[in-house]
Tab-separated table of C-alpha atoms and ligand atoms in Angstrom:
chain	number	residue	atom	x	y	z
A	1	MET	CA	28.189	25.735	-85.555
A	2	GLN	CA	30.191	22.924	-84.010
A	3	ILE	CA	32.047	21.084	-86.786
A	4	LEU	CA	33.982	17.835	-86.416
A	5	ILE	CA	36.808	17.383	-88.919
A	6	THR	CA	38.166	13.829	-89.032
A	7	GLY	CA	41.737	13.922	-90.314
A	8	GLY	CA	41.861	17.583	-89.338
A	9	ALA	CA	45.625	17.540	-88.783
A	10	GLY	CA	46.134	16.709	-92.460
A	11	PHE	CA	46.503	18.988	-95.445
A	12	VAL	CA	42.861	19.661	-96.362
A	13	GLY	CA	41.602	19.302	-92.787
A	14	SER	CA	43.931	21.907	-91.297
A	15	ASN	CA	43.090	24.388	-94.061
A	16	LEU	CA	39.409	23.757	-93.388
A	17	ALA	CA	39.846	24.171	-89.630
A	18	ARG	CA	41.525	27.559	-90.169
A	19	MET	CA	38.794	28.764	-92.521
A	20	ALA	CA	35.943	27.484	-90.319
A	21	LEU	CA	37.360	29.212	-87.232
A	22	SER	CA	37.798	32.444	-89.174
A	23	GLN	CA	34.069	32.279	-90.018
A	24	GLY	CA	33.134	31.951	-86.350
A	25	HIS	CA	32.515	28.202	-86.166
A	26	GLN	CA	33.735	25.905	-83.390
A	27	VAL	CA	35.994	23.095	-84.538
A	28	LYS	CA	36.739	19.655	-83.163
A	29	VAL	CA	39.368	17.424	-84.776
A	30	ILE	CA	40.061	13.730	-84.484
A	31	ASP	CA	43.347	12.576	-85.984
A	32	ASP	CA	45.764	9.755	-85.189
A	33	LEU	CA	48.672	11.692	-86.739
A	34	SER	CA	49.515	8.715	-88.963
A	35	THR	CA	50.119	11.016	-91.935
A	36	GLY	CA	49.076	14.375	-90.456
A	37	TYR	CA	50.962	16.765	-88.186
A	38	ARG	CA	49.849	18.287	-84.901
A	39	ASP	CA	51.713	21.480	-85.809
A	40	ASN	CA	49.432	21.988	-88.822
A	41	LEU	CA	46.950	23.181	-86.191
A	42	ASP	CA	49.382	25.402	-84.265
A	43	GLY	CA	47.738	28.614	-83.135
A	44	LEU	CA	44.234	27.359	-83.938
A	45	ASP	CA	41.670	27.072	-81.156
A	46	VAL	CA	40.478	23.539	-81.935
A	47	ASP	CA	39.303	20.820	-79.581
A	48	PHE	CA	41.804	18.091	-80.560
A	49	VAL	CA	41.229	14.378	-79.949
A	50	GLU	CA	44.363	12.396	-80.740
A	51	GLY	CA	43.084	8.987	-81.722
A	52	SER	CA	41.917	6.769	-84.520
A	53	ILE	CA	38.505	6.959	-86.146
A	54	ASN	CA	38.583	3.149	-85.921
A	55	ASP	CA	38.555	3.379	-82.137
A	56	ARG	CA	34.863	3.781	-81.280
A	57	ALA	CA	35.483	5.231	-77.821
A	58	GLN	CA	37.726	7.975	-79.226
A	59	MET	CA	35.363	8.467	-82.146
A	60	ASP	CA	32.405	8.922	-79.804
A	61	ARG	CA	34.356	11.417	-77.704
A	62	ALA	CA	34.980	13.466	-80.822
A	63	MET	CA	31.417	13.131	-82.147
A	64	ALA	CA	29.590	14.287	-79.010
A	65	GLY	CA	27.757	17.557	-79.469
A	66	VAL	CA	28.627	18.307	-83.098
A	67	ASP	CA	26.284	19.646	-85.786
A	68	SER	CA	28.150	18.500	-88.914
A	69	VAL	CA	30.994	16.107	-89.671
A	70	VAL	CA	33.516	16.539	-92.448
A	71	HIS	CA	35.067	13.102	-92.771
A	72	LEU	CA	38.537	13.502	-94.300
A	73	ALA	CA	40.566	10.987	-92.277
A	74	ALA	CA	42.051	8.357	-94.566
A	75	LEU	CA	45.274	6.841	-95.755
A	76	GLY	CA	45.799	8.634	-99.054
A	77	SER	CA	47.959	7.682	-102.022
A	78	VAL	CA	47.547	5.073	-104.736
A	79	PRO	CA	51.095	3.634	-104.371
A	80	ARG	CA	50.709	3.321	-100.577
A	81	SER	CA	47.568	1.255	-101.125
A	82	ILE	CA	49.300	-0.980	-103.656
A	83	GLU	CA	52.006	-1.706	-101.091
A	84	ASN	CA	49.604	-2.173	-98.176
A	85	PRO	CA	45.982	-2.669	-99.263
A	86	ILE	CA	44.823	-3.888	-95.861
A	87	ALA	CA	45.962	-0.783	-94.005
A	88	THR	CA	44.207	1.344	-96.626
A	89	HIS	CA	41.030	-0.688	-96.312
A	90	GLU	CA	41.018	-0.510	-92.520
A	91	ALA	CA	41.491	3.260	-92.350
A	92	ASN	CA	39.343	4.183	-95.331
A	93	VAL	CA	36.484	1.676	-95.276
A	94	ASP	CA	36.278	0.340	-91.702
A	95	GLY	CA	37.162	3.833	-90.480
A	96	THR	CA	34.331	5.396	-92.485
A	97	LEU	CA	31.866	2.878	-91.090
A	98	SER	CA	33.030	3.762	-87.589
A	99	VAL	CA	32.480	7.491	-88.276
A	100	LEU	CA	29.009	6.798	-89.672
A	101	GLU	CA	28.004	4.549	-86.788
A	102	SER	CA	29.187	7.142	-84.319
A	103	ALA	CA	27.247	9.876	-86.132
A	104	ARG	CA	24.139	7.690	-86.093
A	105	ALA	CA	24.501	6.914	-82.381
A	106	HIS	CA	24.876	10.613	-81.547
A	107	GLY	CA	22.048	11.795	-83.792
A	108	VAL	CA	24.443	13.888	-85.894
A	109	GLY	CA	22.435	14.551	-89.025
A	110	HIS	CA	24.942	15.954	-91.519
A	111	VAL	CA	28.008	14.129	-92.857
A	112	LEU	CA	30.287	15.305	-95.671
A	113	PHE	CA	32.840	12.942	-97.178
A	114	SER	CA	35.946	13.189	-99.357
A	115	SER	CA	35.844	10.512	-102.023
A	116	SER	CA	38.200	10.629	-104.978
A	117	SER	CA	38.267	10.983	-108.762
A	118	SER	CA	40.354	7.796	-108.749
A	119	VAL	CA	37.081	5.811	-108.587
A	120	TYR	CA	36.601	6.447	-112.339
A	121	GLY	CA	39.825	4.492	-112.969
A	122	LEU	CA	39.750	2.669	-116.272
A	123	ASN	CA	36.745	4.554	-117.621
A	124	PRO	CA	38.290	6.677	-120.404
A	125	ALA	CA	35.321	9.093	-120.765
A	126	MET	CA	36.256	12.747	-120.341
A	127	PRO	CA	35.176	14.836	-118.580
A	128	LYS	CA	34.142	12.510	-115.756
A	129	GLN	CA	30.427	12.541	-115.023
A	130	GLU	CA	29.158	11.178	-111.703
A	131	ARG	CA	26.764	8.738	-113.389
A	132	GLU	CA	29.484	7.249	-115.599
A	133	TRP	CA	30.594	3.717	-114.777
A	134	VAL	CA	33.466	3.390	-112.340
A	135	ARG	CA	36.358	0.903	-112.458
A	136	PRO	CA	38.969	1.532	-109.752
A	137	MET	CA	42.569	0.672	-110.644
A	138	SER	CA	43.981	0.507	-107.099
A	139	PRO	CA	42.998	-0.560	-103.594
A	140	TYR	CA	42.897	3.139	-102.654
A	141	ALA	CA	40.285	3.841	-105.331
A	142	VAL	CA	38.238	0.797	-104.259
A	143	SER	CA	38.342	1.987	-100.645
A	144	LYS	CA	37.088	5.434	-101.618
A	145	LEU	CA	34.294	3.958	-103.719
A	146	ALA	CA	33.192	1.629	-100.921
A	147	ALA	CA	33.328	4.428	-98.367
A	148	GLU	CA	31.362	6.921	-100.479
A	149	GLN	CA	28.696	4.293	-101.090
A	150	TYR	CA	28.460	3.642	-97.349
A	151	VAL	CA	28.078	7.370	-96.750
A	152	LEU	CA	25.287	7.639	-99.322
A	153	ALA	CA	23.584	4.481	-98.054
A	154	TYR	CA	23.526	5.951	-94.538
A	155	GLY	CA	21.671	8.852	-96.109
A	156	THR	CA	18.918	6.618	-97.437
A	157	ALA	CA	18.894	3.994	-94.662
A	158	TYR	CA	19.068	6.300	-91.639
A	159	GLY	CA	17.926	9.683	-92.937
A	160	ILE	CA	21.300	11.368	-92.345
A	161	ASP	CA	21.949	14.312	-94.715
A	162	THR	CA	25.038	13.158	-96.568
A	163	LEU	CA	27.204	14.577	-99.313
A	164	ALA	CA	30.004	12.545	-100.887
A	165	PHE	CA	32.369	14.763	-102.827
A	166	ARG	CA	34.813	13.294	-105.288
A	167	PHE	CA	37.934	15.399	-104.852
A	168	PHE	CA	40.237	15.620	-107.848
A	169	ASN	CA	43.862	16.766	-107.345
A	170	VAL	CA	43.760	19.169	-104.429
A	171	TYR	CA	46.877	21.306	-103.864
A	172	GLY	CA	47.939	24.345	-101.887
A	173	PRO	CA	49.738	25.602	-98.775
A	174	GLY	CA	50.171	22.888	-96.153
A	175	GLN	CA	50.617	20.028	-98.617
A	176	ARG	CA	54.047	18.668	-97.840
A	177	ALA	CA	56.796	17.163	-99.949
A	178	GLY	CA	59.611	15.090	-98.522
A	179	HIS	CA	57.796	11.789	-98.095
A	180	VAL	CA	57.549	8.896	-100.498
A	181	TYR	CA	53.797	9.329	-101.138
A	182	ALA	CA	53.848	13.095	-101.710
A	183	ALA	CA	51.580	14.609	-104.373
A	184	VAL	CA	52.931	15.961	-107.628
A	185	ILE	CA	52.797	19.735	-106.998
A	186	PRO	CA	54.731	19.664	-103.696
A	187	VAL	CA	57.207	17.204	-105.235
A	188	PHE	CA	57.832	19.553	-108.169
A	189	ILE	CA	58.151	22.714	-106.068
A	190	ASP	CA	60.386	20.997	-103.534
A	191	ALA	CA	62.708	19.686	-106.272
A	192	LEU	CA	62.833	23.117	-107.904
A	193	MET	CA	63.762	24.808	-104.637
A	194	LYS	CA	66.546	22.276	-104.072
A	195	GLY	CA	67.882	22.833	-107.588
A	196	GLU	CA	67.039	19.243	-108.538
A	197	PRO	CA	65.317	18.046	-111.741
A	198	LEU	CA	61.530	17.630	-111.532
A	199	PRO	CA	60.682	13.897	-111.538
A	200	ILE	CA	57.939	13.105	-114.067
A	201	ASN	CA	56.283	9.680	-114.065
A	202	GLY	CA	55.854	8.928	-117.777
A	203	ASP	CA	56.161	11.360	-120.673
A	204	GLY	CA	54.355	14.235	-118.942
A	205	SER	CA	51.194	13.992	-121.038
A	206	ASN	CA	49.133	12.740	-118.072
A	207	SER	CA	46.628	15.402	-117.133
A	208	ARG	CA	44.776	16.428	-114.007
A	209	ASP	CA	42.008	18.765	-112.860
A	210	PHE	CA	43.917	20.623	-110.138
A	211	THR	CA	41.785	22.292	-107.460
A	212	PHE	CA	43.131	24.819	-104.969
A	213	VAL	CA	42.595	23.835	-101.343
A	214	GLY	CA	40.988	27.189	-100.508
A	215	THR	CA	38.336	26.527	-103.139
A	216	VAL	CA	37.671	23.045	-101.742
A	217	CYS	CA	37.313	24.438	-98.210
A	218	ARG	CA	34.916	27.152	-99.404
A	219	VAL	CA	32.664	24.512	-100.929
A	220	LEU	CA	32.828	22.381	-97.763
A	221	LEU	CA	31.930	25.335	-95.534
A	222	ASP	CA	29.139	26.432	-97.822
A	223	ALA	CA	27.795	22.861	-97.652
A	224	ILE	CA	27.906	22.945	-93.852
A	225	GLU	CA	26.307	26.360	-93.502
A	226	ARG	CA	23.433	25.597	-95.902
A	227	ARG	CA	23.276	21.934	-94.837
A	228	VAL	CA	23.565	20.749	-98.422
A	229	SER	CA	23.120	17.064	-99.164
A	230	ASN	CA	22.847	15.020	-102.333
A	231	ALA	CA	21.731	11.513	-103.179
A	232	GLU	CA	24.609	10.982	-105.598
A	233	PRO	CA	28.346	11.699	-105.448
A	234	VAL	CA	29.437	15.184	-106.540
A	235	ASN	CA	32.696	15.954	-108.371
A	236	LEU	CA	34.560	18.709	-106.550
A	237	ALA	CA	36.643	20.248	-109.340
A	238	PHE	CA	36.084	22.842	-112.010
A	239	GLY	CA	36.673	21.059	-115.306
A	240	THR	CA	40.234	22.177	-115.999
A	241	ASN	CA	42.700	19.845	-117.672
A	242	THR	CA	46.404	20.483	-117.181
A	243	THR	CA	49.130	18.104	-118.343
A	244	LEU	CA	52.172	17.633	-116.134
A	245	LEU	CA	54.283	19.433	-118.760
A	246	GLU	CA	51.857	22.387	-118.719
A	247	LEU	CA	51.962	22.344	-114.925
A	248	ILE	CA	55.761	22.617	-115.039
A	249	ASP	CA	55.483	25.614	-117.386
A	250	GLU	CA	53.109	27.279	-114.878
A	251	ILE	CA	55.484	26.566	-111.999
A	252	ALA	CA	58.336	28.036	-114.063
A	253	GLU	CA	56.307	31.242	-114.604
A	254	VAL	CA	55.352	31.566	-110.955
A	255	SER	CA	58.875	30.870	-109.644
A	256	HIS	CA	60.786	32.706	-112.407
A	257	GLN	CA	63.000	29.654	-112.743
A	258	VAL	CA	63.689	27.191	-115.560
A	259	PRO	CA	63.231	23.685	-114.161
A	260	GLU	CA	65.080	20.639	-115.435
A	261	LYS	CA	62.987	17.507	-116.012
A	262	LEU	CA	63.689	13.874	-115.258
A	263	HIS	CA	61.371	11.312	-116.847
A	264	ARG	CA	60.741	8.066	-114.957
A	265	GLU	CA	58.605	4.985	-115.571
A	266	PRO	CA	54.812	5.520	-115.351
A	267	ARG	CA	53.410	4.450	-111.953
A	268	ALA	CA	51.090	1.467	-111.534
A	269	GLY	CA	47.541	2.440	-110.651
A	270	ASP	CA	47.804	6.013	-111.949
A	271	VAL	CA	44.994	7.063	-114.274
A	272	ALA	CA	46.161	8.807	-117.449
A	273	HIS	CA	43.725	11.700	-117.547
A	274	SER	CA	41.307	13.262	-115.142
A	275	GLN	CA	38.877	16.107	-115.644
A	276	ALA	CA	35.570	16.753	-113.901
A	277	ASN	CA	32.184	17.483	-115.282
A	278	ASN	CA	31.014	19.986	-112.688
A	279	ASP	CA	27.350	20.522	-113.590
A	280	SER	CA	26.255	18.977	-110.321
A	281	LEU	CA	28.723	21.038	-108.244
A	282	ARG	CA	27.662	24.234	-110.031
A	283	SER	CA	23.999	23.609	-109.423
A	284	LEU	CA	24.519	22.871	-105.708
A	285	PHE	CA	27.119	25.630	-105.149
A	286	PRO	CA	26.366	28.370	-107.676
A	287	ASP	CA	28.282	31.061	-105.766
A	288	VAL	CA	31.662	29.352	-105.423
A	289	GLU	CA	34.319	30.677	-107.796
A	290	PRO	CA	37.530	28.658	-108.130
A	291	VAL	CA	40.956	30.140	-107.488
A	292	SER	CA	42.931	29.955	-110.764
A	293	LEU	CA	45.937	27.639	-111.152
A	294	THR	CA	48.325	30.598	-111.430
A	295	GLU	CA	46.965	32.209	-108.264
A	296	GLY	CA	46.913	28.904	-106.388
A	297	LEU	CA	50.442	27.958	-107.462
A	298	THR	CA	51.689	31.402	-106.409
A	299	ALA	CA	50.246	30.918	-102.902
A	300	THR	CA	51.688	27.403	-102.751
A	301	TYR	CA	55.127	28.493	-103.911
A	302	GLU	CA	55.115	31.308	-101.325
A	303	TRP	CA	54.247	28.811	-98.586
A	304	PHE	CA	57.229	26.653	-99.567
A	305	GLN	CA	59.469	29.718	-99.600
A	306	GLN	CA	58.301	30.743	-96.117
A	307	GLY	CA	59.107	27.230	-94.871
A	308	ARG	CA	62.590	27.453	-96.340
A	309	ASP	CA	63.154	30.954	-94.924
A	310	ALA	CA	62.055	29.710	-91.478
A	311	GLN	CA	64.643	26.917	-91.622
A	312	GLU	CA	67.484	29.283	-92.556
B	1	LIG	N1	44.633	15.776	-101.527
B	1	LIG	C1	44.050	15.294	-102.613
B	1	LIG	O1	44.405	15.614	-103.743
B	1	LIG	C2	42.891	14.332	-102.477
B	1	LIG	C3	42.286	13.830	-103.642
B	1	LIG	C4	41.218	12.929	-103.515
B	1	LIG	C5	40.736	12.597	-102.258
B	1	LIG	N2	41.353	13.091	-101.155
B	1	LIG	C6	40.855	12.702	-99.857
B	1	LIG	O2	40.701	13.863	-99.050
B	1	LIG	C7	40.996	13.568	-97.685
B	1	LIG	C8	42.031	14.522	-97.131
B	1	LIG	O3	43.206	14.417	-97.911
B	1	LIG	P1	44.553	15.142	-97.502
B	1	LIG	O4	45.280	15.430	-98.761
B	1	LIG	O5	44.280	16.232	-96.549
B	1	LIG	O6	45.318	13.923	-96.783
B	1	LIG	P2	46.227	13.929	-95.453
B	1	LIG	O7	46.961	12.625	-95.459
B	1	LIG	O8	47.022	15.186	-95.372
B	1	LIG	O9	45.137	13.936	-94.299
B	1	LIG	C9	44.500	12.773	-93.835
B	1	LIG	C10	44.529	12.832	-92.330
B	1	LIG	O10	43.851	11.676	-91.823
B	1	LIG	C11	44.569	11.206	-90.683
B	1	LIG	N3	44.234	9.779	-90.516
B	1	LIG	C12	44.543	8.735	-91.301
B	1	LIG	N4	44.043	7.596	-90.803
B	1	LIG	C13	43.378	7.939	-89.664
B	1	LIG	C14	42.657	7.211	-88.679
B	1	LIG	N5	42.483	5.888	-88.787
B	1	LIG	N6	42.137	7.889	-87.643
B	1	LIG	C15	42.293	9.227	-87.521
B	1	LIG	N7	42.968	9.971	-88.408
B	1	LIG	C16	43.510	9.331	-89.469
B	1	LIG	C17	46.022	11.445	-91.002
B	1	LIG	O11	46.859	11.484	-89.866
B	1	LIG	C18	45.943	12.797	-91.723
B	1	LIG	O12	46.094	13.876	-90.820
B	1	LIG	C19	41.418	12.097	-97.667
B	1	LIG	O13	40.284	11.324	-97.332
B	1	LIG	C20	41.827	11.815	-99.080
B	1	LIG	O14	41.668	10.449	-99.426
B	1	LIG	C21	42.414	13.954	-101.225
């Protein structure tokens, strides 16, 4: 099948491109390289359009002839959105509308989307169920909620088969540290490898449902191959609940090192706890088995080590 991955030069997108090609699919990517890297796709036979999803001409070039779209392009990060809500809105909401309009114009009938667990925001219920009320705490979370609702509305209004996944904390090889909006696992591993203390926002009791990128890509590919759609958003996580302090213990085990910790102020917009109810995911994707945190952290740590070895 011909798959278009928007944001395919990013962390999840490049992992998905690699997996899709290995399964015999053809892959097109559109990415403006605002937060992604062209070299994430090195050695992969993808048809690459360097451009913004907000640019309809570029978007249409990328959309022509595809069977399914996996729409991942977005400006991620809660703190980035707090600093610049308009940029987040333009990329994540206007950009999504541009992708949907392009899909509609080209008669592309299957669109998958990456929403976020951040939409649950102030709702304290655990685990998070898709029909629970949502109350975003940041412009990023609002943008993801608006975009997922657009995606689902295009399903009902225009008969496109759509599936809006709510990703939780995705991690794995290819997720970089070294920038101000980096995610927690790369930040921790990077600090450990530099012999620096691991920076913890708050007391470390915040918890997350970490999902390995390989597991996320398996679900996405399964959805493409069986053309799965759903009228409601679907949590893409497996119901685990790991505090930051527990995560550090796991990283210590995997790396055979004893990390130092540095506590900092909690960050605005961060939800305290996050854990998915995955009944819906399980019923739509009964065959997908998640990679465990230990296995996933081992692969991630090895990827960081290879990067360091390559620099030496
Ligand atoms: N990684 C996570 O834990 C997580 C959690 C929840 C949701 N998500 C969502 O999953 C998707 C992928 O996340 P990721 O971690 O791979 O992020 P990423 O930043 O690595 O990838 C996003 C890609 O989109 C590209 N992009 C941004 N704006 C664009 C535009 N206007 N036009 C074209 N390309 C553009 C970037 O250059 C980048 O390559 C995002 O939509 C993100 O919001 C990720």
